[in-house]
Amino acid sequence: MQIVSVGEVADGMRSRVTLAELKVGETGKVLGFDKSEAVYRRRLLAMGLTPRTEFTVVRVAPLGDPVEIRVRGSALTLRKDEARALRIERG
């Protein structure tokens, strides 16, 4: 029989998604960045999207690009390619 701590169960239940999968009004938390999208990492960090930062999806354009999020009291608009660089979990 394997013993699992409460922390491990919580980690396993986290819902890791892409920004495109979140609906308007849903919240998310930045986990980190995709290593293959390093070109956007510095820009996203400068905009305040640091690991463990929570945000809310405010608006999504009809074709899904761009996506507006509210983070730290500011509205940010991200294109699909920028959003793809983010690793997030559903809040």
N, CA, C and O atoms as a MOPAC input file, in Angstrom:
PM7 MOZYME 1SCF
protein

 N      0.83500 1    -1.17800 1     0.00000 1
 C      0.00000 1     0.00000 1     0.00000 1
 C      0.88500 1     1.24800 1     0.00000 1
 O      1.82000 1     1.35100 1     0.79300 1
 N      0.58800 1     2.18200 1    -0.88300 1
 C      1.37200 1     3.39700 1    -0.98700 1
 C      0.69800 1     4.50900 1    -0.18200 1
 O     -0.51500 1     4.70100 1    -0.27400 1
 N      1.48500 1     5.23600 1     0.60200 1
 C      0.95900 1     6.34300 1     1.38800 1
 C      1.25000 1     7.62900 1     0.62900 1
 O      2.37800 1     7.86900 1     0.19900 1
 N      0.21900 1     8.45000 1     0.47100 1
 C      0.34500 1     9.70200 1    -0.25900 1
 C     -0.00300 1    10.84300 1     0.68600 1
 O     -1.02800 1    10.80300 1     1.36500 1
 N      0.85000 1    11.85300 1     0.72800 1
 C      0.58000 1    13.00100 1     1.59800 1
 C     -0.49200 1    13.88400 1     0.98400 1
 O     -0.76100 1    13.80900 1    -0.21400 1
 N     -1.10100 1    14.72200 1     1.81300 1
 C     -2.13500 1    15.63200 1     1.35000 1
 C     -1.58800 1    16.56000 1     0.26800 1
 O     -2.28700 1    16.85200 1    -0.70300 1
 N     -0.35200 1    17.02500 1     0.42100 1
 C      0.26300 1    17.90200 1    -0.58300 1
 C      0.38800 1    17.24000 1    -1.93400 1
 O      0.17400 1    17.87600 1    -2.96600 1
 N      0.73600 1    15.95400 1    -1.93400 1
 C      0.86200 1    15.23400 1    -3.20500 1
 C     -0.49200 1    15.06900 1    -3.87200 1
 O     -0.59400 1    15.16400 1    -5.09500 1
 N     -1.52900 1    14.82300 1    -3.09000 1
 C     -2.87200 1    14.69700 1    -3.65800 1
 C     -3.28600 1    16.03000 1    -4.26100 1
 O     -3.82500 1    16.06700 1    -5.36700 1
 N     -3.04300 1    17.11900 1    -3.55100 1
 C     -3.39900 1    18.43900 1    -4.05700 1
 C     -2.65500 1    18.74200 1    -5.35300 1
 O     -3.24600 1    19.28100 1    -6.28900 1
 N     -1.35100 1    18.40200 1    -5.42300 1
 C     -0.58400 1    18.64100 1    -6.63900 1
 C     -1.15000 1    17.84500 1    -7.80900 1
 O     -1.21100 1    18.34800 1    -8.93100 1
 N     -1.55700 1    16.62900 1    -7.55700 1
 C     -2.09000 1    15.78500 1    -8.61100 1
 C     -3.44100 1    16.24200 1    -9.12100 1
 O     -3.82300 1    15.92400 1   -10.24700 1
 N     -4.16800 1    16.98600 1    -8.30000 1
 C     -5.50700 1    17.42300 1    -8.66800 1
 C     -5.50900 1    18.79800 1    -9.34100 1
 O     -6.54800 1    19.22900 1    -9.83900 1
 N     -4.39800 1    19.47600 1    -9.36500 1
 C     -4.34500 1    20.77400 1   -10.01200 1
 C     -4.65500 1    20.62200 1   -11.48900 1
 O     -4.22000 1    19.66800 1   -12.13300 1
 N     -5.39500 1    21.55300 1   -12.00800 1
 C     -5.79700 1    21.50700 1   -13.39800 1
 C     -4.88300 1    22.40300 1   -14.22600 1
 O     -5.07400 1    23.61800 1   -14.27800 1
 N     -3.90100 1    21.80400 1   -14.86600 1
 C     -2.97900 1    22.57400 1   -15.70900 1
 C     -3.59300 1    22.71600 1   -17.09100 1
 O     -3.95000 1    21.73500 1   -17.74300 1
 N     -3.70400 1    23.96000 1   -17.51500 1
 C     -4.37600 1    24.27200 1   -18.77300 1
 C     -3.59400 1    25.34500 1   -19.51800 1
 O     -2.60600 1    25.87700 1   -19.01300 1
 N     -4.04600 1    25.64800 1   -20.70900 1
 C     -3.50200 1    26.78800 1   -21.44700 1
 C     -4.44900 1    27.96400 1   -21.25500 1
 O     -5.60800 1    27.77700 1   -20.88500 1
 N     -3.97000 1    29.15100 1   -21.49800 1
 C     -4.80100 1    30.33700 1   -21.36000 1
 C     -6.00300 1    30.26800 1   -22.29200 1
 O     -7.08300 1    30.74800 1   -21.94600 1
 N     -5.82900 1    29.68600 1   -23.44900 1
 C     -6.91400 1    29.57000 1   -24.41900 1
 C     -8.07100 1    28.70800 1   -23.89100 1
 O     -9.20500 1    28.85800 1   -24.34600 1
 N     -7.80000 1    27.81600 1   -22.94600 1
 C     -8.83100 1    26.94000 1   -22.39400 1
 C     -9.66500 1    27.60000 1   -21.30400 1
 O    -10.73800 1    27.10300 1   -20.96300 1
 N     -9.18600 1    28.71400 1   -20.75200 1
 C     -9.93900 1    29.39800 1   -19.71100 1
 C    -11.05100 1    30.24300 1   -20.32400 1
 O    -10.86800 1    30.85300 1   -21.37800 1
 N    -12.18600 1    30.27200 1   -19.66800 1
 C    -13.33800 1    31.05400 1   -20.11200 1
 C    -13.34100 1    32.41300 1   -19.40700 1
 O    -12.66500 1    32.59800 1   -18.39600 1
 N    -14.09800 1    33.34600 1   -19.94500 1
 C    -14.23800 1    34.66700 1   -19.34200 1
 C    -14.74300 1    34.50700 1   -17.90300 1
 O    -15.69900 1    33.77500 1   -17.64700 1
 N    -14.08600 1    35.20200 1   -16.97600 1
 C    -14.45600 1    35.14000 1   -15.56600 1
 C    -13.67800 1    34.11300 1   -14.75800 1
 O    -13.67600 1    34.17200 1   -13.52900 1
 N    -13.01700 1    33.17100 1   -15.42700 1
 C    -12.22600 1    32.16900 1   -14.71500 1
 C    -10.88800 1    32.76700 1   -14.28700 1
 O    -10.37800 1    33.70000 1   -14.90700 1
 N    -10.33700 1    32.21100 1   -13.22000 1
 C     -9.03500 1    32.65600 1   -12.74000 1
 C     -7.98700 1    31.58900 1   -13.00200 1
 O     -8.29500 1    30.40600 1   -13.14900 1
 N     -6.75700 1    32.03400 1   -13.05500 1
 C     -5.63600 1    31.12500 1   -13.23900 1
 C     -4.44400 1    31.61900 1   -12.44300 1
 O     -4.43900 1    32.73400 1   -11.92100 1
 N     -3.43900 1    30.76900 1   -12.36100 1
 C     -2.20700 1    31.12100 1   -11.66300 1
 C     -1.03500 1    30.71600 1   -12.54500 1
 O     -1.00600 1    29.61000 1   -13.08300 1
 N     -0.07600 1    31.61300 1   -12.68800 1
 C      1.11200 1    31.34800 1   -13.50100 1
 C      2.00000 1    30.34400 1   -12.76800 1
 O      2.37500 1    30.55900 1   -11.61600 1
 N      2.33200 1    29.24800 1   -13.44800 1
 C      3.25100 1    28.24900 1   -12.89300 1
 C      4.67300 1    28.49800 1   -13.37000 1
 O      5.63200 1    28.25900 1   -12.63700 1
 N      4.80400 1    28.97400 1   -14.59000 1
 C      6.12000 1    29.19700 1   -15.17400 1
 C      5.98700 1    29.45900 1   -16.66100 1
 O      4.94800 1    29.91500 1   -17.13600 1
 N      7.05400 1    29.16600 1   -17.38700 1
 C      7.10100 1    29.45500 1   -18.81300 1
 C      7.60100 1    28.25900 1   -19.59400 1
 O      8.40900 1    27.47300 1   -19.09900 1
 N      7.11800 1    28.12700 1   -20.81100 1
 C      7.56200 1    27.08000 1   -21.71800 1
 C      8.96900 1    27.42100 1   -22.19600 1
 O      9.20500 1    28.51900 1   -22.69900 1
 N      9.88500 1    26.50400 1   -22.04500 1
 C     11.28000 1    26.76500 1   -22.42600 1
 C     11.44500 1    27.00800 1   -23.91700 1
 O     12.37400 1    27.70400 1   -24.32700 1
 N     10.56900 1    26.45300 1   -24.72800 1
 C     10.68600 1    26.64400 1   -26.17400 1
 C     10.20500 1    28.03000 1   -26.60900 1
 O     10.42200 1    28.42600 1   -27.75400 1
 N      9.55900 1    28.76600 1   -25.71300 1
 C      9.05300 1    30.11000 1   -26.02600 1
 C      9.83600 1    31.18100 1   -25.26300 1
 O      9.24900 1    32.15100 1   -24.78400 1
 N     11.14300 1    31.01400 1   -25.14900 1
 C     11.98500 1    31.91100 1   -24.35300 1
 C     11.93700 1    33.35900 1   -24.83200 1
 O     12.19200 1    34.28000 1   -24.05600 1
 N     11.61300 1    33.56000 1   -26.09500 1
 C     11.58700 1    34.90900 1   -26.64700 1
 C     10.52900 1    35.77400 1   -25.95100 1
 O     10.69800 1    36.98900 1   -25.85600 1
 N      9.46100 1    35.17300 1   -25.47100 1
 C      8.39000 1    35.92600 1   -24.81400 1
 C      8.56500 1    35.99900 1   -23.29600 1
 O      7.91300 1    36.82000 1   -22.65100 1
 N      9.39800 1    35.18800 1   -22.72600 1
 C      9.53800 1    35.09700 1   -21.26900 1
 C      9.84600 1    36.45300 1   -20.62700 1
 O      9.18000 1    36.85100 1   -19.67100 1
 N     10.83100 1    37.14700 1   -21.13700 1
 C     11.23300 1    38.44100 1   -20.56200 1
 C     10.08800 1    39.45500 1   -20.64000 1
 O      9.85800 1    40.20200 1   -19.68900 1
 N      9.38800 1    39.48400 1   -21.74000 1
 C      8.27800 1    40.42700 1   -21.90300 1
 C      7.15100 1    40.11600 1   -20.91900 1
 O      6.59700 1    41.02800 1   -20.30500 1
 N      6.81100 1    38.84400 1   -20.76600 1
 C      5.74800 1    38.45700 1   -19.83600 1
 C      6.13800 1    38.76200 1   -18.39100 1
 O      5.30500 1    39.20600 1   -17.60100 1
 N      7.39000 1    38.52700 1   -18.05100 1
 C      7.86900 1    38.86400 1   -16.70800 1
 C      7.77100 1    40.36900 1   -16.46700 1
 O      7.36000 1    40.79800 1   -15.38900 1
 N      8.14200 1    41.17000 1   -17.45900 1
 C      8.07700 1    42.62300 1   -17.33700 1
 C      6.64500 1    43.12100 1   -17.16800 1
 O      6.41600 1    44.16200 1   -16.55200 1
 N      5.67800 1    42.37800 1   -17.71700 1
 C      4.26800 1    42.74700 1   -17.58300 1
 C      3.67800 1    42.30300 1   -16.24700 1
 O      2.50900 1    42.56500 1   -15.96800 1
 N      4.47600 1    41.63400 1   -15.42400 1
 C      3.99700 1    41.22600 1   -14.10800 1
 C      3.52400 1    39.79600 1   -14.01000 1
 O      3.00200 1    39.38700 1   -12.97300 1
 N      3.69300 1    39.03300 1   -15.05900 1
 C      3.26400 1    37.62800 1   -15.04700 1
 C      4.39500 1    36.74100 1   -14.53000 1
 O      5.00700 1    35.98500 1   -15.28500 1
 N      4.65300 1    36.84700 1   -13.25200 1
 C      5.68700 1    36.06600 1   -12.59200 1
 C      5.06600 1    34.81000 1   -12.00700 1
 O      3.85400 1    34.77700 1   -11.79600 1
 N      5.85500 1    33.77200 1   -11.73600 1
 C      5.30100 1    32.55200 1   -11.14900 1
 C      4.50500 1    32.84700 1    -9.86800 1
 O      4.88700 1    33.69100 1    -9.05800 1
 N      3.40000 1    32.13300 1    -9.71400 1
 C      2.45500 1    32.21600 1    -8.59700 1
 C      1.55400 1    33.45200 1    -8.64600 1
 O      0.81300 1    33.70800 1    -7.69800 1
 N      1.60700 1    34.21900 1    -9.73600 1
 C      0.73400 1    35.38200 1    -9.89300 1
 C     -0.63400 1    34.91300 1   -10.37400 1
 O     -0.74000 1    34.13800 1   -11.32500 1
 N     -1.68200 1    35.39500 1    -9.70200 1
 C     -3.04700 1    35.04800 1   -10.09800 1
 C     -3.59700 1    36.10600 1   -11.04300 1
 O     -3.23400 1    37.27900 1   -10.95800 1
 N     -4.47700 1    35.67900 1   -11.94600 1
 C     -5.09200 1    36.58700 1   -12.91100 1
 C     -6.50100 1    36.09900 1   -13.22200 1
 O     -6.86600 1    34.96500 1   -12.91000 1
 N     -7.28300 1    36.97700 1   -13.84100 1
 C     -8.64900 1    36.65300 1   -14.24800 1
 C     -8.79700 1    36.95000 1   -15.73600 1
 O     -8.31100 1    37.97300 1   -16.21600 1
 N     -9.46300 1    36.06400 1   -16.46200 1
 C     -9.73900 1    36.29500 1   -17.88200 1
 C    -10.91800 1    37.26300 1   -17.96700 1
 O    -11.99800 1    36.98300 1   -17.44500 1
 N    -10.70500 1    38.40000 1   -18.62800 1
 C    -11.72000 1    39.44700 1   -18.72200 1
 C    -12.49000 1    39.34900 1   -20.02900 1
 O    -13.71500 1    39.45900 1   -20.05000 1
 N    -11.76200 1    39.14300 1   -21.11900 1
 C    -12.39100 1    39.16700 1   -22.43500 1
 C    -11.58600 1    38.32600 1   -23.40800 1
 O    -10.35800 1    38.26600 1   -23.33100 1
 N    -12.29400 1    37.67400 1   -24.33000 1
 C    -11.64100 1    36.89300 1   -25.38100 1
 C    -12.22700 1    37.34600 1   -26.70900 1
 O    -13.44700 1    37.40900 1   -26.86400 1
 N    -11.37100 1    37.66000 1   -27.65800 1
 C    -11.82800 1    38.08200 1   -28.98300 1
 C    -12.58100 1    36.94200 1   -29.67100 1
 O    -12.36000 1    35.77500 1   -29.34600 1
 N    -13.45800 1    37.26300 1   -30.60700 1
 C    -14.26600 1    36.23000 1   -31.27000 1
 C    -13.48000 1    35.04000 1   -31.82800 1
 O    -13.95800 1    33.90700 1   -31.77300 1
 N    -12.30500 1    35.28100 1   -32.35500 1
 C    -11.50600 1    34.18100 1   -32.90000 1
 C    -10.46900 1    33.67700 1   -31.90000 1
 O     -9.59700 1    32.88100 1   -32.24800 1
 N    -10.57000 1    34.14800 1   -30.64800 1
 C     -9.67100 1    33.66400 1   -29.59800 1
 C     -8.35000 1    34.39400 1   -29.50100 1
 O     -7.49400 1    34.01400 1   -28.70200 1
 N     -8.16400 1    35.43500 1   -30.29900 1
 C     -6.89900 1    36.16900 1   -30.29000 1
 C     -7.19500 1    37.63900 1   -30.52700 1
 O     -7.71100 1    37.98500 1   -31.59000 1
 N     -6.89400 1    38.51100 1   -29.59100 1
 C     -6.17000 1    38.33300 1   -28.33500 1
 C     -7.08800 1    37.98800 1   -27.15900 1
 O     -8.30900 1    37.91600 1   -27.29700 1
 N     -6.45400 1    37.77600 1   -25.98900 1
 C     -7.15000 1    37.50000 1   -24.73500 1
 C     -6.77500 1    38.60900 1   -23.75400 1
 O     -5.59800 1    38.92400 1   -23.58200 1
 N     -7.78600 1    39.19600 1   -23.11400 1
 C     -7.51900 1    40.22400 1   -22.11200 1
 C     -7.61300 1    39.59800 1   -20.72700 1
 O     -8.57500 1    38.89400 1   -20.42200 1
 N     -6.60500 1    39.85700 1   -19.88500 1
 C     -6.61000 1    39.35400 1   -18.51700 1
 C     -6.39900 1    40.51800 1   -17.55500 1
 O     -5.82500 1    41.54300 1   -17.92400 1
 N     -6.86300 1    40.35400 1   -16.33000 1
 C     -6.61500 1    41.33900 1   -15.27500 1
 C     -5.61900 1    40.71900 1   -14.31800 1
 O     -5.86800 1    39.66400 1   -13.73500 1
 N     -4.47600 1    41.39400 1   -14.16200 1
 C     -3.41200 1    40.90000 1   -13.29900 1
 C     -2.86900 1    42.06300 1   -12.48000 1
 O     -2.49600 1    43.09900 1   -13.03200 1
 N     -2.82600 1    41.89300 1   -11.18000 1
 C     -2.31400 1    42.92400 1   -10.26100 1
 C     -2.97200 1    44.27900 1   -10.48500 1
 O     -2.31300 1    45.31400 1   -10.39700 1
 N     -4.27400 1    44.27400 1   -10.77500 1
 C     -5.02400 1    45.51500 1   -10.94400 1
 C     -4.90100 1    46.16200 1   -12.30700 1
 O     -5.46600 1    47.23300 1   -12.53000 1
 N     -4.17800 1    45.54100 1   -13.22400 1
 C     -4.00100 1    46.09100 1   -14.57300 1
 C     -4.59100 1    45.14900 1   -15.60400 1
 O     -4.65000 1    43.93600 1   -15.39800 1
 N     -5.02300 1    45.72000 1   -16.71100 1
 C     -5.52400 1    44.92200 1   -17.82700 1
 C     -4.38900 1    44.68200 1   -18.81300 1
 O     -3.71100 1    45.62100 1   -19.22900 1
 N     -4.18600 1    43.42900 1   -19.18300 1
 C     -3.17100 1    43.05500 1   -20.16900 1
 C     -3.84800 1    42.33100 1   -21.32000 1
 O     -4.79000 1    41.56700 1   -21.11300 1
 N     -3.37700 1    42.56800 1   -22.50600 1
 C     -3.88300 1    41.86100 1   -23.67400 1
 C     -2.74100 1    41.03100 1   -24.24600 1
 O     -1.66900 1    41.54900 1   -24.55800 1
 N     -2.99500 1    39.72800 1   -24.37700 1
 C     -1.96900 1    38.80600 1   -24.87200 1
 C     -2.41300 1    38.17000 1   -26.18100 1
 O     -3.56700 1    37.76600 1   -26.33000 1
 N     -1.49400 1    38.08700 1   -27.11700 1
 C     -1.73200 1    37.37000 1   -28.36800 1
 C     -1.57600 1    35.87900 1   -28.10500 1
 O     -1.03000 1    35.48000 1   -27.07700 1
 N     -2.05100 1    35.05900 1   -29.02800 1
 C     -1.97400 1    33.59900 1   -28.85800 1
 C     -0.55100 1    33.11300 1   -28.65900 1
 O     -0.29100 1    32.26700 1   -27.80300 1
 N      0.37200 1    33.64800 1   -29.44900 1
 C      1.75300 1    33.17500 1   -29.34000 1
 C      2.37800 1    33.55300 1   -28.00100 1
 O      3.18200 1    32.79100 1   -27.46300 1
 N      2.02500 1    34.70800 1   -27.45600 1
 C      2.51500 1    35.09000 1   -26.13100 1
 C      1.89300 1    34.19800 1   -25.05100 1
 O      2.58100 1    33.71900 1   -24.15000 1
 N      0.59700 1    33.99000 1   -25.16100 1
 C     -0.11500 1    33.17700 1   -24.18100 1
 C      0.39100 1    31.73700 1   -24.17600 1
 O      0.38500 1    31.08500 1   -23.13200 1
 N      0.81900 1    31.24600 1   -25.31000 1
 C      1.31800 1    29.87600 1   -25.42300 1
 C      2.58500 1    29.66900 1   -24.59000 1
 O      2.89400 1    28.54200 1   -24.20100 1
 N      3.31100 1    30.73700 1   -24.31800 1
 C      4.53500 1    30.64500 1   -23.52700 1
 C      4.26000 1    30.44000 1   -22.04100 1
 O      5.14300 1    30.00000 1   -21.30600 1
 N      3.04900 1    30.75300 1   -21.59300 1
 C      2.69200 1    30.62800 1   -20.17900 1
 C      2.30000 1    29.20900 1   -19.81400 1
 O      1.59900 1    28.54000 1   -20.57300 1
 N      2.74400 1    28.75000 1   -18.66700 1
 C      2.28500 1    27.49000 1   -18.06500 1
 C      1.44100 1    27.88700 1   -16.88200 1
 O      1.94300 1    28.49200 1   -15.93500 1
 N      0.16000 1    27.55400 1   -16.92100 1
 C     -0.76300 1    28.00200 1   -15.88900 1
 C     -1.57500 1    26.85600 1   -15.32800 1
 O     -1.64100 1    25.77200 1   -15.90800 1
 N     -2.19600 1    27.11800 1   -14.18100 1
 C     -3.16200 1    26.19900 1   -13.61600 1
 C     -4.44600 1    26.94400 1   -13.36500 1
 O     -4.44300 1    28.14500 1   -13.09800 1
 N     -5.54200 1    26.22500 1   -13.45300 1
 C     -6.84500 1    26.82000 1   -13.20700 1
 C     -6.94200 1    27.17600 1   -11.73100 1
 O     -6.58100 1    26.38300 1   -10.86200 1
 N     -7.43900 1    28.39000 1   -11.45800 1
 C     -7.52500 1    28.86800 1   -10.08100 1
 C     -8.78700 1    28.45200 1    -9.47700 1
 O     -9.04600 1    28.76000 1    -8.31400 1

